CSV table of C-alpha atoms in Angstrom, one decimal:
chain,number,residue,atom,x,y,z
A,24,MET,CA,72.6,97.5,124.3
A,25,ALA,CA,76.3,97.9,123.3
A,26,ASP,CA,78.2,100.8,121.9
A,27,ALA,CA,80.9,100.8,119.2
A,28,ASN,CA,83.4,99.4,121.7
A,29,ASN,CA,81.0,96.6,122.7
A,30,GLN,CA,80.6,98.1,126.1
A,31,LYS,CA,77.2,97.9,127.8
A,32,ARG,CA,75.0,101.0,128.1
A,33,VAL,CA,72.4,100.8,130.8
A,34,THR,CA,69.7,103.5,130.8
A,35,ALA,CA,66.9,104.6,133.0
A,36,GLY,CA,63.8,106.8,133.1
A,37,MET,CA,62.1,108.1,136.2
A,38,LEU,CA,58.4,108.8,136.8
A,39,VAL,CA,57.5,111.0,139.8
A,40,ILE,CA,53.7,110.5,140.4
A,41,GLY,CA,52.0,113.0,142.7
A,42,ASP,CA,49.8,116.1,142.6
A,43,GLU,CA,51.6,117.3,145.7
A,44,ILE,CA,54.8,117.9,143.7
A,45,LEU,CA,53.0,119.8,140.9
A,46,SER,CA,51.0,121.9,143.3
A,47,GLY,CA,54.2,123.0,145.0
A,48,ARG,CA,53.0,121.6,148.4
A,49,THR,CA,55.8,119.1,148.5
A,50,LYS,CA,59.3,119.8,147.2
A,51,ASP,CA,60.6,116.7,145.4
A,52,LYS,CA,63.8,115.2,146.8
A,53,ASN,CA,63.6,111.9,145.0
A,54,ILE,CA,64.9,113.0,141.6
A,55,GLY,CA,68.3,113.9,143.0
A,56,THR,CA,68.4,110.7,145.0
A,57,VAL,CA,67.7,108.5,142.0
A,58,ALA,CA,70.1,110.5,139.9
A,59,ASP,CA,72.9,109.9,142.4
A,60,PHE,CA,71.9,106.3,142.7
A,61,CYS,CA,72.1,105.8,138.9
A,62,ALA,CA,75.4,107.6,138.7
A,63,ASP,CA,76.8,105.3,141.4
A,64,LEU,CA,75.8,102.2,139.4
A,65,ASN,CA,76.9,103.7,136.1
A,66,ILE,CA,73.3,103.7,134.9
A,67,GLU,CA,72.5,106.6,132.7
A,68,LEU,CA,69.4,108.5,133.9
A,69,CYS,CA,68.1,109.9,130.6
A,70,GLU,CA,64.7,111.4,131.4
A,71,VAL,CA,62.4,112.2,134.4
A,72,ARG,CA,58.7,113.0,134.2
A,73,VAL,CA,56.6,114.4,137.0
A,74,ILE,CA,52.8,113.8,136.5
A,75,ALA,CA,49.6,114.0,138.4
A,76,ASP,CA,47.7,111.2,140.1
A,77,GLU,CA,45.7,110.5,137.0
A,78,ILE,CA,45.3,107.0,135.7
A,79,ASP,CA,45.7,107.8,131.9
A,80,GLU,CA,48.7,110.0,132.6
A,81,ILE,CA,50.4,107.2,134.5
A,82,VAL,CA,49.7,104.6,131.7
A,83,ASP,CA,50.9,106.9,128.9
A,84,ALA,CA,54.0,108.1,130.6
A,85,LEU,CA,55.0,104.6,131.9
A,86,ASN,CA,54.5,103.0,128.5
A,87,ALA,CA,56.6,105.7,126.9
A,88,LEU,CA,59.4,105.4,129.4
A,89,ARG,CA,59.6,101.6,129.7
A,90,LYS,CA,59.9,101.3,125.9
A,91,LYS,CA,62.8,103.8,125.8
A,92,PHE,CA,65.0,102.7,128.7
A,93,THR,CA,66.5,99.7,130.3
A,94,TYR,CA,64.8,100.6,133.6
A,95,VAL,CA,62.0,102.8,134.9
A,96,PHE,CA,61.9,103.9,138.5
A,97,THR,CA,58.6,105.4,139.7
A,98,THR,CA,58.0,107.2,143.0
A,99,GLY,CA,54.8,108.0,144.7
A,100,GLY,CA,51.1,107.0,144.8
A,101,ILE,CA,51.4,103.6,146.5
A,102,GLY,CA,49.8,104.5,149.8
A,103,PRO,CA,46.4,103.4,151.2
A,104,THR,CA,44.1,106.1,150.1
A,105,HIS,CA,41.8,106.6,147.1
A,106,ASP,CA,44.3,109.1,145.5
A,107,ASP,CA,47.1,106.4,145.5
A,108,ILE,CA,46.5,104.9,142.0
A,109,THR,CA,50.0,104.1,140.8
A,110,ALA,CA,49.5,100.3,141.2
A,111,ASP,CA,46.3,100.6,139.1
A,112,GLY,CA,48.2,102.6,136.5
A,113,VAL,CA,51.0,100.1,136.3
A,114,ALA,CA,48.6,97.1,136.0
A,115,LYS,CA,46.8,98.9,133.2
A,116,ALA,CA,50.0,99.8,131.4
A,117,PHE,CA,51.1,96.2,131.5
A,118,GLY,CA,47.6,94.9,130.7
A,119,VAL,CA,47.4,92.6,133.7
A,120,ALA,CA,45.1,92.2,136.6
A,121,LEU,CA,45.6,94.0,140.0
A,122,LYS,CA,44.9,91.7,143.0
A,123,VAL,CA,45.5,91.7,146.7
A,124,ASP,CA,48.6,89.5,147.1
A,125,ASP,CA,49.1,87.2,150.0
A,126,ARG,CA,52.9,87.8,149.9
A,127,ALA,CA,52.3,91.5,150.4
A,128,ILE,CA,49.9,90.8,153.3
A,129,LYS,CA,52.5,88.6,154.9
A,130,MET,CA,55.3,91.2,154.4
A,131,MET,CA,53.2,93.9,156.1
A,132,GLN,CA,52.1,91.6,159.0
A,133,ASP,CA,55.7,90.4,159.5
A,134,ARG,CA,56.7,94.0,159.9
A,135,PHE,CA,54.1,95.0,162.4
A,136,THR,CA,52.8,92.7,165.1
A,137,ASP,CA,49.3,94.2,165.4
A,138,TYR,CA,48.3,95.0,161.8
A,139,PRO,CA,44.6,94.3,161.0
A,140,MET,CA,44.1,94.3,157.2
A,141,ASN,CA,41.6,97.1,156.8
A,142,GLU,CA,40.6,98.4,153.4
A,143,GLY,CA,43.5,100.9,153.2
A,144,ARG,CA,46.1,98.3,154.0
A,145,LEU,CA,44.5,95.8,151.6
A,146,ARG,CA,44.8,98.5,149.0
A,147,MET,CA,48.6,98.7,149.6
A,148,ALA,CA,48.8,94.9,149.2
A,149,ARG,CA,47.5,95.0,145.6
A,150,ILE,CA,50.2,93.8,143.2
A,151,PRO,CA,49.9,93.6,139.4
A,152,ASP,CA,49.9,90.0,138.1
A,153,GLY,CA,53.4,88.9,137.6
A,154,GLY,CA,54.9,91.5,139.8
A,155,GLU,CA,57.5,90.9,142.5
A,156,LEU,CA,57.6,92.7,145.9
A,157,ILE,CA,60.2,95.3,146.8
A,158,PRO,CA,60.8,95.1,150.6
A,159,ASN,CA,60.0,98.2,152.6
A,160,THR,CA,61.9,98.2,155.9
A,161,VAL,CA,60.4,101.6,157.0
A,162,SER,CA,56.7,101.1,156.9
A,163,GLY,CA,56.1,97.6,155.6
A,164,ALA,CA,53.9,98.1,152.5
A,165,PRO,CA,56.0,96.8,149.6
A,166,GLY,CA,57.0,98.3,146.3
A,167,ILE,CA,56.6,96.5,143.1
A,168,HIS,CA,59.0,95.1,140.5
A,169,ILE,CA,57.3,94.2,137.2
A,170,GLY,CA,59.1,93.9,133.8
A,171,ASN,CA,61.7,96.6,133.7
A,172,VAL,CA,59.7,98.9,136.1
A,173,TYR,CA,60.4,99.5,139.8
A,174,VAL,CA,57.5,101.1,141.6
A,175,MET,CA,58.5,102.8,144.9
A,176,ALA,CA,57.1,104.9,147.6
A,177,GLY,CA,57.1,108.7,147.4
A,178,VAL,CA,58.2,109.3,151.0
A,179,PRO,CA,62.0,109.8,150.6
A,180,LYS,CA,63.2,107.6,153.5
A,181,ILE,CA,61.0,104.7,152.3
A,182,MET,CA,62.1,105.2,148.6
A,183,GLN,CA,65.8,105.2,149.6
A,184,GLY,CA,65.3,102.0,151.4
A,185,MET,CA,63.7,100.4,148.4
A,186,LEU,CA,66.5,101.6,146.2
A,187,GLU,CA,69.0,99.9,148.4
A,188,ALA,CA,66.9,96.7,148.2
A,189,ILE,CA,66.8,96.7,144.4
A,190,ALA,CA,70.5,97.8,143.8
A,191,PRO,CA,72.0,94.3,143.8
A,192,LYS,CA,69.5,93.1,141.2
A,193,LEU,CA,70.2,95.8,138.6
A,194,GLU,CA,72.4,95.4,135.7
A,195,THR,CA,75.0,98.2,135.8
A,196,GLY,CA,76.6,100.0,132.9
A,197,ILE,CA,80.1,100.7,131.8
A,198,GLU,CA,82.2,102.5,134.4
A,199,VAL,CA,82.2,106.2,133.7
A,200,PHE,CA,85.1,108.4,135.0
A,201,SER,CA,84.7,112.1,135.7
A,202,ALA,CA,87.0,115.0,136.4
A,203,SER,CA,86.3,118.6,137.2
A,204,CYS,CA,88.3,121.9,136.9
A,205,ASP,CA,87.4,125.2,138.6
A,206,SER,CA,87.9,128.5,136.9
A,207,GLN,CA,87.8,132.0,138.2
A,208,VAL,CA,87.3,133.1,134.7
A,209,GLY,CA,83.6,133.4,133.5
A,210,GLU,CA,82.4,130.7,131.1
A,211,SER,CA,81.9,133.2,128.3
A,212,SER,CA,85.7,133.5,128.0
A,213,LEU,CA,86.1,129.8,127.9
A,214,SER,CA,83.4,128.8,125.5
A,215,GLU,CA,85.3,129.1,122.3
A,216,PRO,CA,88.3,126.9,123.1
A,217,LEU,CA,86.0,124.5,125.1
A,218,ALA,CA,83.8,124.0,122.0
A,219,ALA,CA,86.9,123.2,119.9
A,220,LEU,CA,88.1,120.8,122.6
A,221,GLN,CA,84.7,119.0,122.6
A,222,ASN,CA,85.0,118.6,118.9
A,223,SER,CA,88.4,117.0,119.3
A,224,TYR,CA,87.2,114.6,122.0
A,225,PRO,CA,83.7,113.5,121.0
A,226,THR,CA,83.7,110.6,123.5
A,227,VAL,CA,84.5,112.9,126.4
A,228,LYS,CA,81.4,114.8,127.5
A,229,ILE,CA,82.4,118.3,128.6
A,230,GLY,CA,79.9,120.4,130.6
A,231,SER,CA,80.3,123.9,131.8
A,232,TYR,CA,78.5,125.1,135.0
A,233,PRO,CA,78.6,128.6,136.4
A,234,GLN,CA,78.7,128.7,140.2
A,235,MET,CA,77.1,131.8,141.5
A,236,GLY,CA,78.7,132.3,144.9
A,237,SER,CA,78.2,135.3,147.2
A,238,ASP,CA,81.7,136.8,146.8
A,239,LYS,CA,83.1,135.5,143.5
A,240,TYR,CA,82.2,134.0,140.2
A,241,VAL,CA,83.5,130.5,139.5
A,242,THR,CA,83.0,128.3,136.5
A,243,GLN,CA,83.2,124.5,136.9
A,244,ILE,CA,84.1,122.4,133.9
A,245,VAL,CA,83.0,118.8,134.3
A,246,LEU,CA,84.3,116.0,132.0
A,247,ARG,CA,82.9,112.5,131.8
A,248,SER,CA,84.1,109.5,129.8
A,249,ALA,CA,84.4,105.7,129.9
A,250,ASP,CA,87.9,106.1,128.5
A,251,LYS,CA,90.2,107.1,131.4
A,252,PRO,CA,93.4,108.0,129.5
A,253,LEU,CA,91.4,110.1,127.1
A,254,LEU,CA,89.6,111.8,130.0
A,255,ASP,CA,92.9,112.6,131.6
A,256,GLU,CA,94.2,114.0,128.4
A,257,ALA,CA,91.2,116.2,127.8
A,258,THR,CA,91.2,117.3,131.5
A,259,GLN,CA,94.8,118.6,131.1
A,260,LYS,CA,93.7,120.5,128.0
A,261,VAL,CA,90.9,122.1,130.0
A,262,ARG,CA,93.4,123.2,132.7
A,263,ASP,CA,95.5,124.7,129.9
A,264,ILE,CA,92.5,126.6,128.6
A,265,ILE,CA,91.7,127.9,132.0
A,266,ALA,CA,95.3,129.0,132.6
A,267,ALA,CA,95.5,130.8,129.3
A,268,ALA,CA,92.2,132.6,129.9
A,269,THR,CA,93.2,133.5,133.4
A,270,LYS,CA,96.5,134.9,132.2
A,271,ASN,CA,94.7,137.0,129.7
A,272,LYS,CA,92.8,138.5,132.7
A,273,LEU,CA,89.5,138.0,131.0
A,274,LYS,CA,86.8,138.5,133.5
A,275,ILE,CA,83.0,138.4,133.0
B,2,MET,CA,39.6,126.6,127.9
B,3,ALA,CA,36.5,126.7,130.1
B,4,ASP,CA,35.0,124.2,132.5
B,5,ALA,CA,31.3,123.4,133.0
B,6,ASN,CA,30.8,126.6,135.0
B,7,ASN,CA,32.4,128.6,132.2
B,8,GLN,CA,35.4,129.3,134.3
B,9,LYS,CA,38.8,129.5,132.8
B,10,ARG,CA,41.4,126.8,133.3
B,11,VAL,CA,45.0,127.8,132.6
B,12,THR,CA,47.5,125.0,132.5
B,13,ALA,CA,51.3,124.7,132.3
B,14,GLY,CA,54.0,122.2,131.5
B,15,MET,CA,57.6,122.6,132.5
B,16,LEU,CA,60.8,121.4,130.8
B,17,VAL,CA,64.0,121.2,132.7
B,18,ILE,CA,66.9,120.9,130.3
B,19,GLY,CA,70.2,119.8,131.7
B,20,ASP,CA,72.6,116.9,131.9
B,21,GLU,CA,73.7,118.1,135.3
B,22,ILE,CA,70.3,117.4,136.9
B,23,LEU,CA,70.1,113.8,135.4
B,24,SER,CA,73.7,113.0,136.4
B,25,GLY,CA,72.9,114.1,140.0
B,26,ARG,CA,75.6,116.7,140.0
B,27,THR,CA,73.1,119.5,140.5
B,28,LYS,CA,70.0,119.1,142.5
B,29,ASP,CA,67.1,120.9,140.8
B,30,LYS,CA,65.4,123.7,142.7
B,31,ASN,CA,63.5,125.1,139.9
B,32,ILE,CA,60.6,122.6,139.8
B,33,GLY,CA,59.5,123.6,143.2
B,34,THR,CA,59.8,127.3,142.4
B,35,VAL,CA,57.8,127.1,139.2
B,36,ALA,CA,55.2,124.9,141.0
B,37,ASP,CA,54.8,127.6,143.7
B,38,PHE,CA,54.7,130.3,141.1
B,39,CYS,CA,51.9,128.6,139.2
B,40,ALA,CA,50.0,127.9,142.3
B,41,ASP,CA,50.1,131.6,143.2
B,42,LEU,CA,48.8,132.6,139.8
B,43,ASN,CA,46.1,129.8,139.8
B,44,ILE,CA,47.9,128.2,136.9
B,45,GLU,CA,47.6,124.4,137.0
B,46,LEU,CA,51.1,122.9,136.6
B,47,CYS,CA,50.2,119.5,135.0
B,48,GLU,CA,53.5,117.9,133.9
B,49,VAL,CA,57.3,118.4,134.3
B,50,ARG,CA,59.9,116.7,132.2
B,51,VAL,CA,63.7,116.7,132.8
B,52,ILE,CA,65.8,115.9,129.8
B,53,ALA,CA,69.4,116.0,128.6
B,54,ASP,CA,71.1,118.6,126.5
B,55,GLU,CA,70.2,116.8,123.3
B,56,ILE,CA,68.6,118.7,120.4
B,57,ASP,CA,66.1,116.0,119.4
B,58,GLU,CA,65.1,115.5,123.0
B,59,ILE,CA,64.4,119.2,123.4
B,60,VAL,CA,62.4,119.4,120.2
B,61,ASP,CA,60.3,116.3,120.9
B,62,ALA,CA,59.5,117.3,124.5
B,63,LEU,CA,58.9,120.9,123.8
B,64,ASN,CA,56.5,120.1,120.9
B,65,ALA,CA,54.6,117.6,123.1
B,66,LEU,CA,54.2,120.0,126.0
B,67,ARG,CA,53.4,123.1,124.1
B,68,LYS,CA,50.5,121.4,122.3
B,69,LYS,CA,49.1,120.0,125.6
B,70,PHE,CA,49.2,123.1,127.9
B,71,THR,CA,48.4,126.8,127.9
B,72,TYR,CA,52.1,127.6,128.8
B,73,VAL,CA,55.4,125.9,128.8
B,74,PHE,CA,58.2,127.1,131.1
B,75,THR,CA,61.7,125.8,130.3
B,76,THR,CA,64.8,126.2,132.5
B,77,GLY,CA,68.5,125.6,131.6
B,78,GLY,CA,70.7,125.5,128.6
B,79,ILE,CA,70.8,129.2,127.6
B,80,GLY,CA,74.4,130.0,128.6
B,81,PRO,CA,77.4,130.8,126.4
B,82,THR,CA,79.0,127.4,126.0
B,83,HIS,CA,78.7,124.7,123.3
B,84,ASP,CA,76.5,122.5,125.6
B,85,ASP,CA,73.9,125.3,125.9
B,86,ILE,CA,71.6,124.3,123.0
B,87,THR,CA,68.1,125.2,124.3
B,88,ALA,CA,67.7,128.2,121.9
B,89,ASP,CA,68.7,125.9,119.0
B,90,GLY,CA,66.1,123.3,120.2
B,91,VAL,CA,63.4,126.0,120.6
B,92,ALA,CA,64.0,127.4,117.1
B,93,LYS,CA,63.9,123.9,115.6
B,94,ALA,CA,60.7,123.0,117.5
B,95,PHE,CA,59.0,126.2,116.1
B,96,GLY,CA,60.6,125.7,112.7
B,97,VAL,CA,62.1,129.2,112.7
B,98,ALA,CA,65.6,130.6,112.2
B,99,LEU,CA,68.0,131.3,115.1
B,100,LYS,CA,69.9,134.6,114.8
B,101,VAL,CA,72.0,137.0,116.8
B,102,ASP,CA,69.5,139.6,117.9
B,103,ASP,CA,70.4,143.3,118.2
B,104,ARG,CA,67.9,143.8,121.0
B,105,ALA,CA,69.6,141.0,123.0
B,106,ILE,CA,73.1,142.6,122.5
B,107,LYS,CA,71.7,145.9,123.6
B,108,MET,CA,70.1,144.4,126.7
B,109,MET,CA,73.5,142.7,127.7
B,110,GLN,CA,75.5,145.9,127.0
B,111,ASP,CA,73.0,148.0,128.9
B,112,ARG,CA,73.6,145.7,131.9
B,113,PHE,CA,77.4,145.8,131.9
B,114,THR,CA,79.5,148.8,130.9
B,115,ASP,CA,82.5,146.9,129.6
B,116,TYR,CA,81.0,143.9,127.7
B,117,PRO,CA,82.8,143.0,124.5
B,118,MET,CA,80.7,140.6,122.4
B,119,ASN,CA,82.9,137.5,122.2
B,120,GLU,CA,81.7,134.3,120.7
B,121,GLY,CA,80.1,133.0,123.9
B,122,ARG,CA,78.2,136.2,124.5
B,123,LEU,CA,77.0,136.3,120.9
B,124,ARG,CA,75.7,132.8,121.5
B,125,MET,CA,73.6,134.1,124.4
B,126,ALA,CA,72.2,136.8,122.1
B,127,ARG,CA,70.7,134.3,119.6
B,128,ILE,CA,66.9,134.5,119.6
B,129,PRO,CA,64.5,132.4,117.5
B,130,ASP,CA,62.7,134.4,114.8
B,131,GLY,CA,59.6,135.9,116.3
B,132,GLY,CA,60.8,135.6,119.9
B,133,GLU,CA,60.6,138.3,122.5
B,134,LEU,CA,63.2,138.9,125.2
B,135,ILE,CA,62.7,138.2,128.8
B,136,PRO,CA,64.8,140.6,130.9
B,137,ASN,CA,67.6,139.2,133.1
B,138,THR,CA,68.4,141.6,135.9
B,139,VAL,CA,71.0,139.3,137.4
B,140,SER,CA,73.5,138.5,134.5
B,141,GLY,CA,72.1,140.4,131.5
B,142,ALA,CA,71.6,137.6,128.9
B,143,PRO,CA,67.9,137.5,128.1
B,144,GLY,CA,65.4,134.6,128.3
B,145,ILE,CA,63.1,134.1,125.3
B,146,HIS,CA,59.3,134.2,124.9
B,147,ILE,CA,58.0,132.6,121.8
B,148,GLY,CA,54.4,131.4,121.2
B,149,ASN,CA,53.3,129.9,124.5
B,150,VAL,CA,56.8,129.0,125.6
B,151,TYR,CA,59.0,130.9,128.1
B,152,VAL,CA,62.6,130.0,128.0
B,153,MET,CA,64.5,130.8,131.2
B,154,ALA,CA,68.0,130.3,132.7
B,155,GLY,CA,68.8,127.3,134.9
B,156,VAL,CA,70.6,129.2,137.6
B,157,PRO,CA,67.8,129.6,140.2
B,158,LYS,CA,68.3,133.2,141.1
B,159,ILE,CA,68.3,134.2,137.4
B,160,MET,CA,65.3,132.0,136.7
B,161,GLN,CA,63.3,133.5,139.6
B,162,GLY,CA,64.0,137.0,138.3
B,163,MET,CA,62.7,136.0,134.9
B,164,LEU,CA,59.5,134.5,136.4
B,165,GLU,CA,58.9,137.9,138.1
B,166,ALA,CA,59.4,139.6,134.7
B,167,ILE,CA,56.8,137.4,132.9
B,168,ALA,CA,54.2,137.1,135.7
B,169,PRO,CA,52.3,140.3,134.7
B,170,LYS,CA,51.9,139.0,131.1
B,171,LEU,CA,50.4,135.6,132.0
B,172,GLU,CA,46.8,134.8,131.9
B,173,THR,CA,45.8,133.4,135.3
B,174,GLY,CA,43.2,130.8,136.1
B,175,ILE,CA,40.2,130.5,138.3
B,176,GLU,CA,40.9,130.9,142.0
B,177,VAL,CA,41.3,127.6,143.7
B,178,PHE,CA,40.8,127.4,147.5
B,179,SER,CA,42.5,124.9,149.7
B,180,ALA,CA,42.1,123.6,153.3
B,181,SER,CA,44.0,121.0,155.3
B,182,CYS,CA,43.3,118.9,158.3
B,183,ASP,CA,45.9,117.0,160.4
B,184,SER,CA,45.2,113.6,161.9
B,185,GLN,CA,47.1,111.6,164.5
B,186,VAL,CA,45.4,108.5,163.0
B,187,GLY,CA,47.3,106.8,160.2
B,188,GLU,CA,45.9,107.2,156.7
B,189,SER,CA,45.1,103.5,156.4
B,190,SER,CA,42.3,104.0,159.0
B,191,LEU,CA,40.9,107.0,157.1
B,192,SER,CA,41.0,105.6,153.6
B,193,GLU,CA,37.6,104.0,153.5
B,194,PRO,CA,35.5,107.1,154.6
B,195,LEU,CA,37.7,109.4,152.6
B,196,ALA,CA,37.1,107.5,149.4
B,197,ALA,CA,33.4,107.7,150.0
B,198,LEU,CA,33.7,111.4,150.6
B,199,GLN,CA,35.6,111.9,147.4
B,200,ASN,CA,32.8,110.2,145.5
B,201,SER,CA,30.3,112.5,147.1
B,202,TYR,CA,32.3,115.6,146.3
B,203,PRO,CA,33.8,115.0,142.8
B,204,THR,CA,34.7,118.7,142.4
B,205,VAL,CA,36.7,118.9,145.6
B,206,LYS,CA,40.1,117.2,145.2
B,207,ILE,CA,41.0,115.3,148.3
B,208,GLY,CA,44.6,114.2,148.9
B,209,SER,CA,46.1,112.3,151.8
B,210,TYR,CA,49.7,112.7,152.8
B,211,PRO,CA,51.6,110.8,155.6
B,212,GLN,CA,53.9,113.0,157.5
B,213,MET,CA,56.7,110.9,158.9
B,214,GLY,CA,58.0,112.8,161.9
B,215,SER,CA,60.6,111.8,164.4
B,216,ASP,CA,58.2,111.2,167.4
B,217,LYS,CA,54.7,110.8,166.0
B,218,TYR,CA,52.8,109.8,162.9
B,219,VAL,CA,50.6,112.4,161.4
B,220,THR,CA,48.4,112.3,158.3
B,221,GLN,CA,47.6,115.5,156.5
B,222,ILE,CA,44.4,115.6,154.4
B,223,VAL,CA,44.5,118.4,151.8
B,224,LEU,CA,41.3,119.6,150.0
B,225,ARG,CA,41.2,121.8,146.9
B,226,SER,CA,38.3,123.3,145.1
B,227,ALA,CA,37.2,126.4,143.2
B,228,ASP,CA,33.9,126.2,145.0
B,229,LYS,CA,34.5,127.7,148.5
B,230,PRO,CA,31.2,126.7,150.2
B,231,LEU,CA,31.6,123.1,148.9
B,232,LEU,CA,35.2,123.0,150.1
B,233,ASP,CA,34.1,124.2,153.6
B,234,GLU,CA,31.4,121.6,153.7
B,235,ALA,CA,33.8,118.8,152.6
B,236,THR,CA,36.5,120.0,155.0
B,237,GLN,CA,34.0,119.7,157.9
B,238,LYS,CA,33.2,116.2,156.9
B,239,VAL,CA,37.0,115.3,156.8
B,240,ARG,CA,37.2,116.7,160.4
B,241,ASP,CA,34.3,114.5,161.4
B,242,ILE,CA,36.0,111.4,159.8
B,243,ILE,CA,39.2,112.1,161.7
B,244,ALA,CA,37.4,112.7,164.9
B,245,ALA,CA,35.5,109.4,164.6
B,246,ALA,CA,38.7,107.4,163.7
B,247,THR,CA,40.6,109.0,166.6
B,248,LYS,CA,37.7,108.1,168.9
B,249,ASN,CA,37.9,104.5,167.7
B,250,LYS,CA,41.6,104.7,168.8
B,251,LEU,CA,42.7,103.2,165.6
B,252,LYS,CA,46.4,103.5,165.3
B,253,ILE,CA,48.8,102.5,162.6
């Protein structure tokens, strides 16, 4: 994809697969990690879905996301037990067979010296036809790369290792610059001039975030743009807006 | 909805609205809170989506979720600035007008003694036609209840207060019981008998979760069912499976 300036836009969706997140039993840490990872590579994370370990849910969500975005990152559901059905869902979504893969067995046995391939481990060695392996330095069982989809483990440490493994292979987007300005004035008092500023600088994305601290109220204004001079210009205007509002002693 | 035993099933979807989550700037805490909240009320949280502050994204996701589930909980995008467009999206999804609401102004002015209604504050007083207010004891500006949708703030403390406010109004589901068993044996060694057990007890949901600790490897098996005697029976069988595997000295 290319925008008006012929600069590349690389997008991503994320699919978190796991009953344990929806039940509240496990608190997800992977969304934030993937968001940071994408930001570092100038990949625009556009949507995240969290769904249950249900085959039809996985197929529907994966097909929706992989059509919409450059990449899809999934986490969870690739362990050895009966409730780990992500690989089944991925194979079904792509309409390909799911088979025990010799490369996966070799990867697992290379990682552990004494590693008999019982049923659970064979389950983790199942790779959809046409899929490539993502190395897992933590516990051996691979992730899967197929089409524009990267299938990773749900355990954060393993997932992070897999992200590092795939990073060099990903196409990265345009460089996006950001700036932020803190204000002791509440965002209600800034909203009118900020909206006007956003209208004047449509290619600079301006976000406003209240920071509820224990002793004072601070608003952070964050600006993002691929156009550095324009970003600097808009940032100075935000500083001017904050200074004027502060001078007016407007407080929330 | 009713299942085969004529027991009520109450479901929920959640929509997290905010560029700041997708950019990695803010790490979401609300998904876990809503998941716990639903679990406490025996409401089944079935899906979560995280989307950007884009009007069409909000309309599409909200319409998809509100048709699928008993309730939809949204967080984020109801502040005073131009990038807070959740109320606009909700109104558009329901096909109703969005107007400054006198009840909302009163609620905000009741909360703060000196609270002139500038443009930003008037923005927070906009309520879709037919919507009810959700009290906000933290910062005054209300959330919105319309149809089966509950629109709440993104700031965790405010969101939690709003959840408390709506809890008594929600229909709650059947009581679901849970049990868990820890195993020192890796889940690969348990997967075969657990899959067989799951087949024998289709109404008891059995999940397996590796716990990667610093000094030892533990697997936790979690069982859930609305049928307590059946849950107890299956839990005992899981204990037997773990005992047998431990006796076999199978280690990952």
